[in-house]
GROMACS .gro file of C-alpha atoms in nm:
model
  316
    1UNK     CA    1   0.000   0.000   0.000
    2UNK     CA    2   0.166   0.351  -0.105
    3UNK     CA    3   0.151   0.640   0.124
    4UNK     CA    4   0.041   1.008   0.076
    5UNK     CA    5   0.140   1.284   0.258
    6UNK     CA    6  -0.089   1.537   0.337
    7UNK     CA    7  -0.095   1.913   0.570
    8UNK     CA    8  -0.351   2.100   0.646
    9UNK     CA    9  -0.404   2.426   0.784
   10UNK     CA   10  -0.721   2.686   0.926
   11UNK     CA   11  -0.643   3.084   0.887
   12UNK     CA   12  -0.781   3.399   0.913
   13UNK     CA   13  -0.586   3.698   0.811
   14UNK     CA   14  -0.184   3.640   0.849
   15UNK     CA   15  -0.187   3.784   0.533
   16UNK     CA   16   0.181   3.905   0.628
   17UNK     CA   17   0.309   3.503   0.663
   18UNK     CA   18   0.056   3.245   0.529
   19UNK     CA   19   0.165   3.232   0.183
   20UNK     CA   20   0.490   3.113   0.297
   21UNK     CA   21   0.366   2.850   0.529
   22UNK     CA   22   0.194   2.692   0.245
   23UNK     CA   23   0.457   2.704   0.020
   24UNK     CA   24   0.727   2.575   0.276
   25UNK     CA   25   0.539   2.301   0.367
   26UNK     CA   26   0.430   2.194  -0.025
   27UNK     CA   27   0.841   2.229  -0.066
   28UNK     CA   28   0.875   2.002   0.224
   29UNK     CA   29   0.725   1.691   0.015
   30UNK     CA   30   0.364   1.699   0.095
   31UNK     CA   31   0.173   1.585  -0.196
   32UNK     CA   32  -0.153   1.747  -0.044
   33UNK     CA   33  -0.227   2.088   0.138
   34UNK     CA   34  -0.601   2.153   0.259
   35UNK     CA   35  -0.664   2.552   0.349
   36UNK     CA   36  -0.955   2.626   0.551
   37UNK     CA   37  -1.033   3.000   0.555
   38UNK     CA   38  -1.222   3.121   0.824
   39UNK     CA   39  -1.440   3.432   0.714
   40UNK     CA   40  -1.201   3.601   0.543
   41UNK     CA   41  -1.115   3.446   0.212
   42UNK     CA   42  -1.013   3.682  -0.059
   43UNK     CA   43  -0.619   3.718  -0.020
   44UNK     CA   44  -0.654   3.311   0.059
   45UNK     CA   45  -0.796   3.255  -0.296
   46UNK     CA   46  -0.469   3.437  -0.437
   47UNK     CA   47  -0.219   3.233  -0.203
   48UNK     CA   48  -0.382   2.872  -0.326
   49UNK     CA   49  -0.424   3.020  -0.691
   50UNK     CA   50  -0.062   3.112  -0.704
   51UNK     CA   51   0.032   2.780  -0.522
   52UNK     CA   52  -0.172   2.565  -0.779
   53UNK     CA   53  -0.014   2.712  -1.075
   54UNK     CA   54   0.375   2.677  -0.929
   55UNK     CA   55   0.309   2.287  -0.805
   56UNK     CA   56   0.035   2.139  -1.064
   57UNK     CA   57   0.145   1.796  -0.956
   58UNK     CA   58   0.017   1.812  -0.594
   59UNK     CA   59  -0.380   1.803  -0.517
   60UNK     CA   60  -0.423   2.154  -0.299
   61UNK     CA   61  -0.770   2.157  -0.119
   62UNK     CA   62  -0.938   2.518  -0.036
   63UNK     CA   63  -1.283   2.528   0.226
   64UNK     CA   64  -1.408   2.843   0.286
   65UNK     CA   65  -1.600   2.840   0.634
   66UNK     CA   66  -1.848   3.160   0.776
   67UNK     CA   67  -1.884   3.045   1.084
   68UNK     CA   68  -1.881   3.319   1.355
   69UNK     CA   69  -2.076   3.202   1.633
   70UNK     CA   70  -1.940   2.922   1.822
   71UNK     CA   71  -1.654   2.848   1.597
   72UNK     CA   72  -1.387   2.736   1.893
   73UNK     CA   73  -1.614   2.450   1.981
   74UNK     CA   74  -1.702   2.381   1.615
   75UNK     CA   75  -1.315   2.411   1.465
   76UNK     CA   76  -1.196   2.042   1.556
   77UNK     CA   77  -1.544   1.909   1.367
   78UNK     CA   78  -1.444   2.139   1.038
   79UNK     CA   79  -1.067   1.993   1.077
   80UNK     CA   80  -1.250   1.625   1.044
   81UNK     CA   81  -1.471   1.684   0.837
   82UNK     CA   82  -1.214   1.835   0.587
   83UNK     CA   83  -0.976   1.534   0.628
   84UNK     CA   84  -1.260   1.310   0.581
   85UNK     CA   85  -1.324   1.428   0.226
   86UNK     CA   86  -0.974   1.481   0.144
   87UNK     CA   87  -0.820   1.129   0.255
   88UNK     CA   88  -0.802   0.876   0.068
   89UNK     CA   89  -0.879   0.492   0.178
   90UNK     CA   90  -0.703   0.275  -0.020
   91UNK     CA   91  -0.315   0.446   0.120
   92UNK     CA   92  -0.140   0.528   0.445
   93UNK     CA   93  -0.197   0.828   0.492
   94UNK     CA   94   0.051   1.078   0.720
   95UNK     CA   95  -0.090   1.386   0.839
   96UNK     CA   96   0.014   1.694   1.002
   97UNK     CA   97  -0.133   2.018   1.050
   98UNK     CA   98  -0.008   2.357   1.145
   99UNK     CA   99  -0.125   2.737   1.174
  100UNK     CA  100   0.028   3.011   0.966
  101UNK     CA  101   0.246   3.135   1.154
  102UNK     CA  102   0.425   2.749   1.198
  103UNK     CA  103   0.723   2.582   0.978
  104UNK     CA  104   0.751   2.187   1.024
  105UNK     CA  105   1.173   2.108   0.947
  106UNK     CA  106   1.427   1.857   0.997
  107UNK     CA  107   1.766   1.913   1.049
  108UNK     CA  108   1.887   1.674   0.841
  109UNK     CA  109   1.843   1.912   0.576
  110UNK     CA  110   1.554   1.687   0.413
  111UNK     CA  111   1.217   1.670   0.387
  112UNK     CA  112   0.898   1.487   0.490
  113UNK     CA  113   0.899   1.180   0.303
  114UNK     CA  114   1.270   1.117   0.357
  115UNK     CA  115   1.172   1.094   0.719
  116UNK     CA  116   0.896   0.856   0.693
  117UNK     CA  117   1.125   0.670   0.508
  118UNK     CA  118   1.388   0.644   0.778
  119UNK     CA  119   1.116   0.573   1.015
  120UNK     CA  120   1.036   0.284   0.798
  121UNK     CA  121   1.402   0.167   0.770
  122UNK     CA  122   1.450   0.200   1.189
  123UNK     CA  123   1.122   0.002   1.275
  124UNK     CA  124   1.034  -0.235   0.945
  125UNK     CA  125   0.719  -0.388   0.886
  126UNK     CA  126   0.359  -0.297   0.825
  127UNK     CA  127   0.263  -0.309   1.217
  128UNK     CA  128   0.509  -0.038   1.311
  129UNK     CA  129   0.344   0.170   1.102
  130UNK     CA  130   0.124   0.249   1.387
  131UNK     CA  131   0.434   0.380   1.577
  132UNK     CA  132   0.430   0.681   1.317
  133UNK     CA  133   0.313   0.943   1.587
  134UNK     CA  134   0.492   1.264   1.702
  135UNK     CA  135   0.468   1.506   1.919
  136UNK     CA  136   0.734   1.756   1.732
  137UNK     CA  137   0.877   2.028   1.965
  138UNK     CA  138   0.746   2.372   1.927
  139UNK     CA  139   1.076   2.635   1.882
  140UNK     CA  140   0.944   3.012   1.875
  141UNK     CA  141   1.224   3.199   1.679
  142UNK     CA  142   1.231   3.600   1.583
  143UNK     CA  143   1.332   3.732   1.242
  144UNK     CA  144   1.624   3.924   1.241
  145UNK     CA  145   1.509   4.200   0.999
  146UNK     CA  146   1.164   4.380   1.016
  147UNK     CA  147   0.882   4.203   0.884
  148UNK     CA  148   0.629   4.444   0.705
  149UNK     CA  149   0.257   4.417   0.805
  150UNK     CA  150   0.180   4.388   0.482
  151UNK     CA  151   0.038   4.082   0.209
  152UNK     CA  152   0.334   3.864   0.069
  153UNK     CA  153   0.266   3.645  -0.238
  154UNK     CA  154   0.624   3.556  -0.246
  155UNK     CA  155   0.736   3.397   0.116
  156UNK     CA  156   0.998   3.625   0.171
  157UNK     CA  157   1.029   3.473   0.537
  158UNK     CA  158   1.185   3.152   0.317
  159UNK     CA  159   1.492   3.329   0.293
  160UNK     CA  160   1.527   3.514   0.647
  161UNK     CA  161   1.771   3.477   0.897
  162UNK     CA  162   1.618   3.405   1.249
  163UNK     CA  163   1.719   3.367   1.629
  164UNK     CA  164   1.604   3.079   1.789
  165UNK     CA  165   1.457   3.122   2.175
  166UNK     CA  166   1.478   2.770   2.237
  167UNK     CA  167   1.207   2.450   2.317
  168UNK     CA  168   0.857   2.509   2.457
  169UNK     CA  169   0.813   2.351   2.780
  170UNK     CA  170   0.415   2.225   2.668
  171UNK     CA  171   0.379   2.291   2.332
  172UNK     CA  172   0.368   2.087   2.055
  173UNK     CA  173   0.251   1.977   1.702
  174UNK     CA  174   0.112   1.630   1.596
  175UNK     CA  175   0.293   1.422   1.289
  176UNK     CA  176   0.122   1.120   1.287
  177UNK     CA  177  -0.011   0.844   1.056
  178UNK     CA  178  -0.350   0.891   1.049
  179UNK     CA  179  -0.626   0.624   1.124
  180UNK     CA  180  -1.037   0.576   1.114
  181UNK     CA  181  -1.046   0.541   1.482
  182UNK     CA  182  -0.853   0.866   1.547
  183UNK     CA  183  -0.916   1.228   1.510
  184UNK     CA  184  -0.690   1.540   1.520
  185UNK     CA  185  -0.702   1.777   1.801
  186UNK     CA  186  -0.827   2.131   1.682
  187UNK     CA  187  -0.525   2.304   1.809
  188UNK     CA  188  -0.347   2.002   1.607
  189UNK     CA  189  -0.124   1.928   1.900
  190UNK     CA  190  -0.209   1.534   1.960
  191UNK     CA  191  -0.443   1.263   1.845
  192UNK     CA  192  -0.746   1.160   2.022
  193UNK     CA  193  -0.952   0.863   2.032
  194UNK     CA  194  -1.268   0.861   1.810
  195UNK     CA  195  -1.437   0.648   2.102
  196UNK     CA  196  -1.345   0.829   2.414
  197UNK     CA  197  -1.193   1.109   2.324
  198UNK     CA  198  -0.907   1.010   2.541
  199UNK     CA  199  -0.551   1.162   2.384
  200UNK     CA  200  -0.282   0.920   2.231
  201UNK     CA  201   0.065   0.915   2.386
  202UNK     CA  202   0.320   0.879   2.146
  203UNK     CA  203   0.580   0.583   2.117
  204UNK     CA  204   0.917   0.672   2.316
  205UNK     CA  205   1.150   0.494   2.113
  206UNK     CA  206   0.963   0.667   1.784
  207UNK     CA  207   0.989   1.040   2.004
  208UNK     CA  208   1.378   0.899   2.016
  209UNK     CA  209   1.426   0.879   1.631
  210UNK     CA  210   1.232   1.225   1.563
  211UNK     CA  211   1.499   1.410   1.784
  212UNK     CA  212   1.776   1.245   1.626
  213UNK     CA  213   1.596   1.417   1.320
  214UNK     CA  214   1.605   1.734   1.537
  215UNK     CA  215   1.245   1.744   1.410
  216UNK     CA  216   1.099   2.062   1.561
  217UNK     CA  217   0.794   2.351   1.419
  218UNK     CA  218   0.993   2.686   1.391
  219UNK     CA  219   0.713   2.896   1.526
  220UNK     CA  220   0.714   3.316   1.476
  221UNK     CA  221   0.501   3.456   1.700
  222UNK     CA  222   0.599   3.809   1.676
  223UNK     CA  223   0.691   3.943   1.343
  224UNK     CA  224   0.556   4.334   1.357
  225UNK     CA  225   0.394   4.567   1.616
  226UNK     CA  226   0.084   4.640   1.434
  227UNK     CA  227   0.021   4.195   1.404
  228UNK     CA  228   0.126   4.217   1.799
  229UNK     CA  229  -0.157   4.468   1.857
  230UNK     CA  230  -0.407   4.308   1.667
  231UNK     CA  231  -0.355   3.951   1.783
  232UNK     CA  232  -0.379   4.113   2.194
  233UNK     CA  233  -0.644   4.310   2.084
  234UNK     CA  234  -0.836   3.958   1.993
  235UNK     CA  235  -0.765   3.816   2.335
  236UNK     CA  236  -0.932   4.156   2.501
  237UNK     CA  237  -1.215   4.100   2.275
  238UNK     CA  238  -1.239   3.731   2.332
  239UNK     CA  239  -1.254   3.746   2.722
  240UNK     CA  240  -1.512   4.075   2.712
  241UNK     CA  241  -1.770   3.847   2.550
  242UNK     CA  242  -1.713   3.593   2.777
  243UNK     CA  243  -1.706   3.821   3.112
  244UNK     CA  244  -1.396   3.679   3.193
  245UNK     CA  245  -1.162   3.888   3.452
  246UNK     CA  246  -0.839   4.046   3.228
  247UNK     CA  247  -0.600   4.206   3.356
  248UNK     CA  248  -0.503   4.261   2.990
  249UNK     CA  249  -0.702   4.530   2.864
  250UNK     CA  250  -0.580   4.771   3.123
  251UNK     CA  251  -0.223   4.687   3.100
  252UNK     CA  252  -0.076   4.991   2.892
  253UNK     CA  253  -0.348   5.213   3.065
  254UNK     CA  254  -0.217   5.126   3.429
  255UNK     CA  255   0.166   5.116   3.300
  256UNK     CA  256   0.206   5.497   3.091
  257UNK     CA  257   0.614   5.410   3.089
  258UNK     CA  258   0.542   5.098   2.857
  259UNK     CA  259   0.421   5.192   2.515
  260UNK     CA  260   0.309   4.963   2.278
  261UNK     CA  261   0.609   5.009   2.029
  262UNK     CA  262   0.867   4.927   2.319
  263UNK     CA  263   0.683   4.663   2.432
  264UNK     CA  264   0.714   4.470   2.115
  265UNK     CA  265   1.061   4.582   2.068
  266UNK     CA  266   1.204   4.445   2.359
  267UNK     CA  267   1.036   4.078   2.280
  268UNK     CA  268   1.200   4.098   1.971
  269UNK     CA  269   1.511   4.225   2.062
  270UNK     CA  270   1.878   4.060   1.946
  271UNK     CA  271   1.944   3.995   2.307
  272UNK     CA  272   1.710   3.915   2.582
  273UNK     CA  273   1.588   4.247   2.737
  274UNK     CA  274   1.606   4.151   3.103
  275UNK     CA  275   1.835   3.910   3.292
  276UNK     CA  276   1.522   3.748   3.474
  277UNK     CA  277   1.223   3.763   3.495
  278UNK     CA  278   1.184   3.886   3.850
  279UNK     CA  279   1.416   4.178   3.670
  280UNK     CA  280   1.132   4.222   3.408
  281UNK     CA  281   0.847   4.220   3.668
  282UNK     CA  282   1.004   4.473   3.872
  283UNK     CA  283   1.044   4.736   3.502
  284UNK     CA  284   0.691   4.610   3.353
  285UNK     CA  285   0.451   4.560   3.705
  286UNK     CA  286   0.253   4.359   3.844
  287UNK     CA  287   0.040   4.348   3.560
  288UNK     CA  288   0.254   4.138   3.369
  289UNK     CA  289   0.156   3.789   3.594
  290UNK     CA  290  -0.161   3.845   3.283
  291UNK     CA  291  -0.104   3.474   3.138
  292UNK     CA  292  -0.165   3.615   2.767
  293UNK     CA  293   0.127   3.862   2.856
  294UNK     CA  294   0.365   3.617   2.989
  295UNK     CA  295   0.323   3.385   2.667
  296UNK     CA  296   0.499   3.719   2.496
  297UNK     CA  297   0.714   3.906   2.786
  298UNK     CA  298   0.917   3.482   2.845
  299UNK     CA  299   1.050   3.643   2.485
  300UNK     CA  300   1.214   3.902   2.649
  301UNK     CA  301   1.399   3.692   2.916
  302UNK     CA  302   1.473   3.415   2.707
  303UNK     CA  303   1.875   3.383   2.519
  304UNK     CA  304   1.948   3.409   2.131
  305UNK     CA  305   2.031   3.132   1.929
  306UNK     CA  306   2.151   3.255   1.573
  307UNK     CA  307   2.002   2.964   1.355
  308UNK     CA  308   2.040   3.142   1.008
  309UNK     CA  309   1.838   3.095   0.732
  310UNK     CA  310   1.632   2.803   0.941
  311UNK     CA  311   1.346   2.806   0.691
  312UNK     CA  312   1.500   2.662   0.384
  313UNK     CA  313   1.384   2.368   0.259
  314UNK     CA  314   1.490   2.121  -0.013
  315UNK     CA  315   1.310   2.101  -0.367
  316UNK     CA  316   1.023   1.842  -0.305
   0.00000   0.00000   0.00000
């Protein structure tokens, strides 16, 4: 039985960086990529236009979804239901999925399928198959030159020169060879039981080959002040409609001495901005213990790895 490779992806805006997702990850080897765009859809239509013409060879699936109300509990069922159409039955099929702003690599300098067919090679034979699961580690990295808040039909990021801030503690992305009696988590960070719902641990010895691969998702959080600003403004919105308590939405109002412009600029910095982060909470407040703050201000604490031009990827 032959084996097709196949990512998938939901967005909404990242005008500034989807284009180059796709197209790294369609250079990476997979012979399928299935977009669903959430709400808005025309600058998506250009991106899988543009990607159709340049790789004719590979089947590239586009979904177009309204949904407004109720989409977070509603996303994982649109994920399924797209890989239930796309799929095929009679093949293996190895999945993976990622958001826009995420770049699947392996250090070996090589892409997707060569990996599977290591895998293959290390543990032989049709029932190890199953084995093909990963959790790959999540890296967040910062571009070293300025990335403009602006549409990009030509992944320009491809060819950037990053810093790397080092291994997530929690967070990761699933590579996995997909099965009937599984489904994909929404956020696309494990597999779950159809049945139970119960999540799927993967196989240590298998976790043991993908870090030989130094398999990791380059992730790039922060890339300009105004996609900062928009992206906290969405968490402010998100937790006024549900009444949560947010310390968030009153952080720049309660701390005059931290503008919005600095406040991105030291995240992204070339060196970490504070030696600590007791160091950072004593410059930024109290106001900074905000859990959507600390997922940005650890960038400012955290040390530079210069990993070059990380996001090149062989011809597929």
């Amino acid at each position: 039985m032959h084996t097709e490779f196949t990512a998938i992806t939901m967005v909404r805006g990242e005008e500034d960086v989807v284009y180059a997702a796709c197209l790294h990850h369609l250079r990476l080897g997979f012979d399928r990529l299935v977009v669903l765009s959430h709400v808005e859809h025309t600058f998506l239509r250009e991106c899988v236009a543009r990607l159709r013409a340049q790789f004719p060879d590979r089947e590239i699936g586009f979904i177009e979804i309204e949904d407004e109300q109720g989409f977070s509990k509603r996303k994982a069922d649109y994920i399924q239901g797209a890989l239930e159409i796309y799929l095929k039955r009679d093949c293996h099929n190895v999945v993976y999925g990622f958001d826009a702003d995420e770049f699947l690599t392996f250090n070996h300098g090589r892409g997707v399928k060569a990996f599977f067919d290591a895998f293959c090679q290390r543990f032989s034979g049709e029932e190890n198959l199953k084995r093909f699961y990963f959790r790959v580690p999540w890296i967040n990295v910062i571009c070293k030159t300025p990335i403009p808040p602006q549409p990009d039909l030509h992944g320009r990021l491809l060819d950037a020169e990053y810093w790397s801030l080092g291994e997530q503690a929690s967070d990761t992305k699933a590579l996995c060879l997909y099965r009937q009696s599984h489904r994909l988590h929404m956020g696309y960070h494990w597999l779950m039981a159809k049945s139970d719902q119960s999540v799927l641990e993967p196989d240590a010895e298998a976790t043991a080959f993908a870090r030989e691969w130094e398999a990791c998702v380059y992730h790039l959080p922060l890339r300009n002040v105004e996609q900062f600003f928009a992206r906290i403004g969405n968490y402010v919105a998100s937790a006024a409609k549900q009444e949560k308590h947010n310390r968030l939405s009153r952080f720049f109002l309660d701390n005059p001495h931290v503008n919005r412009q600095h406040f991105f600029e030291m995240c992204v910095a070339p060196e970490p901005s504070f030696k600590d982060y007791d160091e950072l909470k004593r410059h930024l407040g109290a106001g900074i213990d905000e859990m959507v703050l600390m997922a940005f201000t650890k960038l400012m604490v955290k040390p530079r790895l210069d990993i070059g031009r990380a996001l090149l990827t062989p011809p597929a």
